Coordinates of N, CA and C in Angstrom, one line a residue:
M1416 N -0.7 11.3 -13.7 CA -1.0 11.9 -12.4 C -0.3 10.9 -11.4
D1417 N 0.5 11.5 -10.5 CA 1.2 10.7 -9.5 C 0.7 11.1 -8.1
Y1418 N -0.1 10.2 -7.5 CA -0.6 10.5 -6.2 C 0.4 9.8 -5.2
F1419 N 0.9 10.7 -4.3 CA 1.7 10.2 -3.1 C 2.9 9.3 -3.5
D1420 N 3.7 9.8 -4.5 CA 4.9 9.1 -4.9 C 4.8 7.7 -5.5
T1421 N 3.6 7.3 -5.9 CA 3.4 6.0 -6.5 C 4.3 5.8 -7.7
L1422 N 4.4 6.8 -8.5 CA 5.3 6.6 -9.7 C 6.7 6.3 -9.4
S1423 N 7.2 6.9 -8.3 CA 8.6 6.6 -7.9 C 8.7 5.2 -7.4
L1424 N 7.7 4.7 -6.8 CA 7.7 3.3 -6.4 C 7.6 2.3 -7.6
M1425 N 6.8 2.7 -8.6 CA 6.8 1.9 -9.8 C 8.1 1.9 -10.5
K1426 N 8.8 3.1 -10.5 CA 10.1 3.2 -11.2 C 11.1 2.3 -10.5
Y1427 N 11.1 2.3 -9.2 CA 12.0 1.5 -8.4 C 11.8 0.0 -8.7
Q1428 N 10.5 -0.4 -8.7 CA 10.2 -1.8 -9.0 C 10.6 -2.2 -10.4
A1429 N 10.4 -1.3 -11.4 CA 10.7 -1.6 -12.8 C 12.3 -1.7 -12.9
E1430 N 13.0 -0.9 -12.2 CA 14.5 -1.0 -12.2 C 14.9 -2.4 -11.7
I1431 N 14.3 -2.8 -10.6 CA 14.7 -4.1 -10.0 C 14.4 -5.3 -11.0
L1432 N 13.3 -5.1 -11.8 CA 12.9 -6.1 -12.8 C 13.7 -5.9 -14.1
D1433 N 14.7 -5.1 -14.1 CA 15.5 -4.8 -15.3 C 14.6 -4.2 -16.4
S1434 N 13.7 -3.3 -16.0 CA 12.9 -2.7 -17.0 C 13.0 -1.2 -16.7
E1435 N 12.1 -0.4 -17.3 CA 12.2 1.1 -17.1 C 10.9 1.7 -17.3
I1436 N 10.7 2.9 -16.8 CA 9.5 3.8 -17.0 C 10.0 4.7 -18.1
P1437 N 9.2 4.9 -19.2 CA 9.6 5.8 -20.3 C 10.0 7.2 -19.8
E1438 N 11.0 7.7 -20.5 CA 11.5 9.0 -20.3 C 10.5 10.1 -20.8
G1439 N 10.6 11.3 -20.4 CA 9.8 12.4 -20.9 C 8.4 12.4 -20.5
L1440 N 8.0 11.7 -19.5 CA 6.6 11.8 -19.0 C 6.3 13.1 -18.4
K1441 N 5.1 13.7 -18.8 CA 4.6 14.9 -18.1 C 3.8 14.4 -16.9
V1442 N 4.1 15.0 -15.7 CA 3.5 14.5 -14.5 C 2.9 15.6 -13.7
V1443 N 1.6 15.3 -13.3 CA 0.9 16.2 -12.4 C 1.1 15.5 -11.0
K1444 N 1.9 16.1 -10.2 CA 2.3 15.5 -8.9 C 1.3 15.9 -7.8
I1445 N 0.7 14.9 -7.2 CA -0.3 15.2 -6.1 C 0.2 14.6 -4.8
G1446 N 0.7 15.4 -3.9 CA 1.3 14.9 -2.7 C 2.7 14.3 -3.0
G1447 N 3.3 13.9 -2.0 CA 4.6 13.2 -2.2 C 5.8 14.2 -2.5
E1448 N 7.0 13.7 -2.5 CA 8.2 14.5 -2.7 C 9.1 14.0 -3.7
I1449 N 9.1 12.8 -4.1 CA 10.1 12.2 -5.1 C 9.7 12.6 -6.5
E1450 N 10.6 13.2 -7.2 CA 10.3 13.6 -8.6 C 10.7 12.5 -9.6
V1451 N 9.7 12.2 -10.4 CA 9.9 11.3 -11.5 C 9.2 12.0 -12.7
G1452 N 9.9 12.0 -13.9 CA 9.3 12.7 -15.0 C 9.4 14.2 -15.0
E1453 N 8.8 14.8 -16.0 CA 8.7 16.3 -16.1 C 7.5 16.8 -15.3
I1454 N 7.7 17.4 -14.1 CA 6.6 17.8 -13.3 C 6.0 19.1 -13.9
V1455 N 4.8 19.0 -14.4 CA 4.1 20.2 -15.0 C 3.3 21.0 -14.0
K1456 N 2.9 20.3 -12.9 CA 2.1 20.9 -11.8 C 2.3 20.1 -10.6
R1457 N 2.4 20.8 -9.5 CA 2.5 20.2 -8.1 C 1.3 20.6 -7.3
M1458 N 0.6 19.7 -6.7 CA -0.6 20.0 -5.9 C -0.4 19.3 -4.6
S1459 N -0.7 20.0 -3.5 CA -0.6 19.4 -2.2 C -2.0 19.2 -1.6
P1460 N -2.1 18.1 -0.9 CA -3.4 17.9 -0.2 C -3.4 18.8 1.1
S1461 N -4.6 19.1 1.6 CA -4.7 19.9 2.8 C -4.4 19.0 4.0
R1462 N -4.5 19.5 5.2 CA -4.1 18.8 6.4 C -5.1 17.6 6.6
T1463 N -6.3 17.7 6.0 CA -7.3 16.6 6.1 C -7.2 15.7 4.9
Y1464 N -6.2 15.8 4.1 CA -6.0 15.0 2.9 C -7.0 15.3 1.8
Q1465 N -7.6 16.5 1.9 CA -8.5 16.8 0.8 C -7.7 17.3 -0.4
I1466 N -8.1 16.9 -1.6 CA -7.5 17.4 -2.8 C -8.6 18.0 -3.7
D1467 N -8.3 19.1 -4.2 CA -9.4 19.7 -5.1 C -9.3 19.0 -6.5
L1468 N -10.1 18.0 -6.6 CA -10.1 17.1 -7.8 C -10.6 17.9 -9.0
R1469 N -11.3 19.0 -8.8 CA -11.7 19.8 -9.9 C -10.5 20.5 -10.6
K1470 N -9.6 21.0 -9.7 CA -8.3 21.6 -10.2 C -7.4 20.5 -10.9
V1471 N -7.4 19.3 -10.3 CA -6.7 18.2 -10.9 C -7.2 18.0 -12.4
C1472 N -8.5 17.9 -12.5 CA -9.1 17.6 -13.8 C -8.8 18.8 -14.8
E1473 N -8.9 20.0 -14.3 CA -8.7 21.2 -15.1 C -7.2 21.2 -15.6
T1474 N -6.3 20.9 -14.7 CA -4.9 20.8 -15.0 C -4.6 19.8 -16.1
I1475 N -5.2 18.6 -15.9 CA -5.0 17.5 -16.9 C -5.6 17.9 -18.3
N1476 N -6.8 18.5 -18.2 CA -7.4 18.9 -19.5 C -6.6 20.0 -20.2
S1477 N -5.9 20.9 -19.4 CA -5.1 22.0 -20.1 C -3.9 21.4 -20.7
V1478 N -3.3 20.4 -20.0 CA -2.1 19.7 -20.6 C -2.4 19.0 -21.9
V1479 N -3.6 18.3 -21.8 CA -4.0 17.5 -23.0 C -4.4 18.5 -24.2
A1480 N -5.0 19.6 -23.9 CA -5.4 20.5 -24.9 C -4.2 21.1 -25.6
S1481 N -3.1 21.2 -24.9 CA -1.9 21.8 -25.5 C -1.2 20.8 -26.4
E1482 N -1.6 19.6 -26.4 CA -0.9 18.6 -27.3 C -1.7 18.4 -28.6
E1483 N -1.0 18.2 -29.7 CA -1.6 18.0 -31.0 C -2.2 16.6 -31.2
K1484 N -1.4 15.6 -30.6 CA -1.8 14.2 -30.8 C -2.6 13.8 -29.6
G1485 N -3.2 12.6 -29.7 CA -3.9 12.0 -28.5 C -3.0 11.8 -27.4
V1486 N -3.5 11.8 -26.2 CA -2.6 11.7 -25.0 C -3.2 10.6 -24.1
F1487 N -2.3 9.8 -23.5 CA -2.7 8.8 -22.5 C -2.5 9.5 -21.2
V1488 N -3.5 9.5 -20.3 CA -3.4 10.0 -19.0 C -3.4 8.8 -18.1
I1489 N -2.4 8.6 -17.2 CA -2.3 7.4 -16.4 C -2.2 7.8 -14.9
P1490 N -3.4 7.8 -14.3 CA -3.3 8.1 -12.8 C -2.8 6.9 -12.1
V1491 N -1.8 7.1 -11.2 CA -1.3 6.0 -10.4 C -1.4 6.5 -8.9
G1492 N -1.9 5.6 -8.1 CA -1.9 5.9 -6.6 C -3.3 6.5 -6.2
I1493 N -4.2 6.6 -7.1 CA -5.5 7.2 -6.7 C -6.2 6.4 -5.5
E1494 N -6.0 5.1 -5.5 CA -6.6 4.3 -4.4 C -6.0 4.6 -3.1
K1495 N -4.7 5.1 -3.0 CA -4.2 5.5 -1.7 C -4.9 6.7 -1.2
Y1496 N -5.1 7.7 -2.1 CA -5.8 8.9 -1.8 C -7.2 8.6 -1.3
L1497 N -8.0 7.8 -2.0 CA -9.3 7.4 -1.6 C -9.4 6.7 -0.3
A1498 N -8.4 5.9 0.0 CA -8.4 5.1 1.2 C -8.2 6.0 2.5
L1499 N -7.7 7.2 2.3 CA -7.5 8.2 3.4 C -8.7 8.9 3.8
L1500 N -9.7 8.9 2.9 CA -10.9 9.7 3.1 C -12.0 9.0 3.9
E1501 N -12.8 9.7 4.6 CA -14.0 9.2 5.3 C -15.0 8.7 4.2
L1502 N -15.8 7.8 4.5 CA -16.7 7.2 3.5 C -17.5 8.2 2.7
H1503 N -18.1 9.2 3.3 CA -18.9 10.2 2.6 C -18.0 10.9 1.6
E1504 N -16.8 11.4 2.0 CA -15.9 12.1 1.1 C -15.4 11.1 0.0
R1505 N -15.2 9.9 0.3 CA -14.7 8.9 -0.6 C -15.7 8.7 -1.7
I1506 N -17.0 8.6 -1.4 CA -18.1 8.5 -2.4 C -18.2 9.7 -3.2
R1507 N -18.1 10.9 -2.6 CA -18.1 12.1 -3.4 C -17.0 12.2 -4.4
A1508 N -15.8 11.8 -3.9 CA -14.6 11.8 -4.8 C -14.8 10.8 -5.9
A1509 N -15.3 9.6 -5.6 CA -15.5 8.6 -6.7 C -16.5 9.0 -7.7
L1510 N -17.6 9.7 -7.3 CA -18.6 10.2 -8.3 C -18.0 11.3 -9.1
F1511 N -17.1 12.2 -8.5 CA -16.5 13.2 -9.3 C -15.5 12.7 -10.3
L1512 N -14.7 11.6 -9.8 CA -13.8 11.0 -10.8 C -14.5 10.3 -11.9
T1513 N -15.6 9.7 -11.7 CA -16.5 9.2 -12.7 C -16.9 10.2 -13.7
K1514 N -17.3 11.4 -13.2 CA -17.6 12.5 -14.0 C -16.5 13.0 -14.9
C1515 N -15.3 13.0 -14.3 CA -14.1 13.4 -15.1 C -13.8 12.4 -16.2
V1516 N -14.0 11.1 -15.9 CA -13.7 10.1 -16.9 C -14.7 10.3 -18.1
T1517 N -15.9 10.5 -17.8 CA -16.9 10.5 -18.9 C -17.0 11.9 -19.6
L1518 N -16.4 12.9 -19.0 CA -16.4 14.2 -19.6 C -15.0 14.7 -20.0
S1519 N -14.1 13.8 -20.2 CA -12.7 14.2 -20.5 C -12.6 14.8 -21.8
H1520 N -11.5 15.5 -22.0 CA -11.1 16.1 -23.3 C -11.1 15.0 -24.4
E1521 N -11.5 15.3 -25.6 CA -11.6 14.3 -26.6 C -10.3 13.7 -27.0
N1522 N -9.2 14.4 -26.8 CA -7.9 13.8 -27.1 C -7.3 12.9 -26.0
M1523 N -8.1 12.7 -25.0 CA -7.5 12.0 -23.8 C -8.1 10.5 -23.7
R1524 N -7.1 9.6 -23.4 CA -7.5 8.3 -23.1 C -6.9 8.0 -21.7
K1525 N -7.7 7.5 -20.8 CA -7.2 7.2 -19.4 C -6.9 5.8 -19.2
V1526 N -5.8 5.5 -18.7 CA -5.4 4.1 -18.3 C -5.1 4.2 -16.8
W1527 N -5.9 3.6 -16.0 CA -5.7 3.6 -14.5 C -4.9 2.4 -14.0
F1528 N -3.9 2.6 -13.2 CA -3.3 1.5 -12.5 C -3.6 1.6 -11.0
V1529 N -4.1 0.6 -10.5 CA -4.5 0.6 -9.0 C -3.9 -0.7 -8.4
N1530 N -3.5 -0.5 -7.1 CA -3.1 -1.6 -6.3 C -4.4 -2.4 -5.9
R1531 N -4.5 -3.6 -6.4 CA -5.7 -4.4 -6.2 C -6.1 -4.6 -4.7
E1532 N -5.1 -4.8 -3.9 CA -5.4 -5.1 -2.5 C -6.0 -3.8 -1.8
V1533 N -5.4 -2.6 -2.1 CA -6.0 -1.4 -1.6 C -7.4 -1.1 -2.2
W1534 N -7.5 -1.3 -3.5 CA -8.7 -1.1 -4.2 C -9.9 -1.9 -3.6
H1535 N -9.6 -3.1 -3.3 CA -10.7 -4.0 -2.7 C -11.1 -3.5 -1.3
E1536 N -10.2 -2.8 -0.6 CA -10.6 -2.2 0.7 C -11.5 -1.0 0.6
L1537 N -11.7 -0.5 -0.6 CA -12.6 0.7 -0.8 C -14.0 0.2 -1.0
R1538 N -14.3 -1.0 -1.0 CA -15.7 -1.5 -1.2 C -16.6 -1.1 0.0
P1539 N -17.8 -1.0 -0.2 CA -18.6 -1.6 -1.3 C -18.9 -0.6 -2.4
F1540 N -18.6 0.7 -2.2 CA -19.1 1.7 -3.2 C -18.1 2.2 -4.2
V1541 N -16.9 2.5 -3.8 CA -16.0 3.2 -4.7 C -15.6 2.4 -5.9
P1542 N -15.1 1.2 -5.8 CA -14.7 0.5 -7.0 C -15.9 0.4 -8.0
G1543 N -17.1 0.1 -7.5 CA -18.2 -0.1 -8.4 C -18.6 1.2 -9.1
F1544 N -18.6 2.3 -8.4 CA -18.9 3.6 -9.1 C -17.9 3.9 -10.2
I1545 N -16.6 3.7 -9.9 CA -15.6 4.1 -10.9 C -15.6 3.1 -12.0
E1546 N -15.6 1.8 -11.7 CA -15.5 0.7 -12.7 C -16.7 0.7 -13.6
E1547 N -17.8 1.2 -13.2 CA -19.0 1.3 -14.0 C -18.7 2.1 -15.3
S1548 N -17.9 3.1 -15.2 CA -17.6 4.0 -16.3 C -16.5 3.5 -17.2
M1549 N -15.8 2.4 -16.8 CA -14.7 1.9 -17.6 C -15.1 1.0 -18.7
L1550 N -14.6 1.1 -19.9 CA -14.9 0.3 -21.0 C -14.2 -1.1 -20.9
F1551 N -13.0 -1.0 -20.3 CA -12.2 -2.3 -20.2 C -11.5 -2.2 -18.8
I1552 N -11.5 -3.4 -18.2 CA -10.7 -3.5 -16.9 C -9.9 -4.8 -17.1
A1553 N -8.6 -4.7 -16.8 CA -7.7 -5.8 -17.0 C -6.8 -5.9 -15.8
E1554 N -6.3 -7.1 -15.5 CA -5.4 -7.4 -14.4 C -4.0 -7.7 -15.0
I1555 N -3.0 -7.1 -14.5 CA -1.7 -7.4 -14.9 C -1.3 -8.8 -14.4
I1556 N -0.9 -9.7 -15.4 CA -0.6 -11.1 -15.1 C 0.9 -11.3 -15.0
G1557 N 1.6 -10.6 -15.9 CA 3.1 -10.6 -15.9 C 3.6 -9.3 -16.5
Q1558 N 4.9 -9.3 -16.8 CA 5.5 -8.1 -17.3 C 4.9 -7.6 -18.6
K1559 N 4.5 -8.6 -19.4 CA 4.0 -8.2 -20.7 C 2.6 -8.8 -21.0
R1560 N 1.8 -9.1 -20.0 CA 0.5 -9.8 -20.2 C -0.5 -9.2 -19.2
V1561 N -1.7 -9.0 -19.8 CA -2.8 -8.5 -19.0 C -4.0 -9.5 -19.3
R1562 N -4.9 -9.7 -18.4 CA -6.1 -10.5 -18.6 C -7.3 -9.6 -18.5
I1563 N -8.2 -9.6 -19.5 CA -9.3 -8.7 -19.5 C -10.4 -9.3 -18.6
K1564 N -10.8 -8.4 -17.6 CA -11.8 -8.8 -16.6 C -13.1 -8.3 -16.9
K1565 N -13.2 -7.1 -17.5 CA -14.5 -6.5 -17.9 C -14.3 -5.8 -19.3
T1566 N -15.3 -6.0 -20.1 CA -15.1 -5.4 -21.5 C -16.5 -5.2 -22.0
I1567 N -16.6 -4.2 -23.0 CA -17.9 -4.0 -23.7 C -18.0 -5.1 -24.8
Y1568 N -17.0 -5.8 -25.1 CA -17.0 -6.9 -26.1 C -17.0 -8.2 -25.4
P1569 N -18.1 -9.0 -25.4 CA -18.2 -10.2 -24.7 C -17.1 -11.3 -25.1
E1570 N -16.7 -11.2 -26.4 CA -15.8 -12.2 -26.9 C -14.3 -12.0 -26.3
L1571 N -14.1 -10.8 -25.7 CA -12.8 -10.5 -25.2 C -12.7 -10.8 -23.7
L1572 N -13.8 -11.1 -23.0 CA -13.8 -11.4 -21.6 C -13.0 -12.6 -21.2
G1573 N -12.0 -12.4 -20.3 CA -11.1 -13.5 -19.9 C -10.0 -13.7 -20.8
V1574 N -9.8 -13.0 -21.9 CA -8.7 -13.2 -22.8 C -7.5 -12.5 -22.3
D1575 N -6.3 -13.2 -22.5 CA -5.0 -12.7 -22.1 C -4.5 -11.9 -23.3
V1576 N -4.0 -10.7 -23.1 CA -3.4 -9.9 -24.1 C -1.9 -9.8 -23.8
V1577 N -1.1 -10.2 -24.8 CA 0.4 -10.1 -24.6 C 0.9 -9.0 -25.5
F1578 N 1.8 -8.2 -24.8 CA 2.4 -7.0 -25.5 C 3.8 -7.4 -25.8
D1579 N 4.2 -7.3 -27.1 CA 5.5 -7.7 -27.5 C 6.3 -6.4 -27.7
I1580 N 6.8 -5.8 -26.6 CA 7.5 -4.5 -26.7 C 8.9 -4.7 -26.6

């Protein structure tokens, strides 16, 4: 899921770092105009930046259900969307996203990437509501390293995981 061209920004940054975003990504594009990956559905916010999150979840579930293997769903830019909302709508959206995480299709694994600075601006409610449903939370430390900040396994808390890709 690409909210407001975040995936194109990530692609630009990856290219500068002499890296790349994998080809053949199926993308549900929410707002924005720059195309990256195979756009399977395009959704536009209303003039008040409301997005029908129910339709977003239904679209993702239909894409996942059409795949035989397990699918990773990677929402990018969701914090930008949440930051545009008034507090009441932001809390409703956070609670709905938590529902989507916990009631997702069985073939689906979600990996969320958020801009930490924007994410912290959504306090006190939104990060807590959404992070409560996450089994793992990690911070990107380098190109191939993440540090586990929250986990259901106490022995992994604070551990750095290095990806040798």
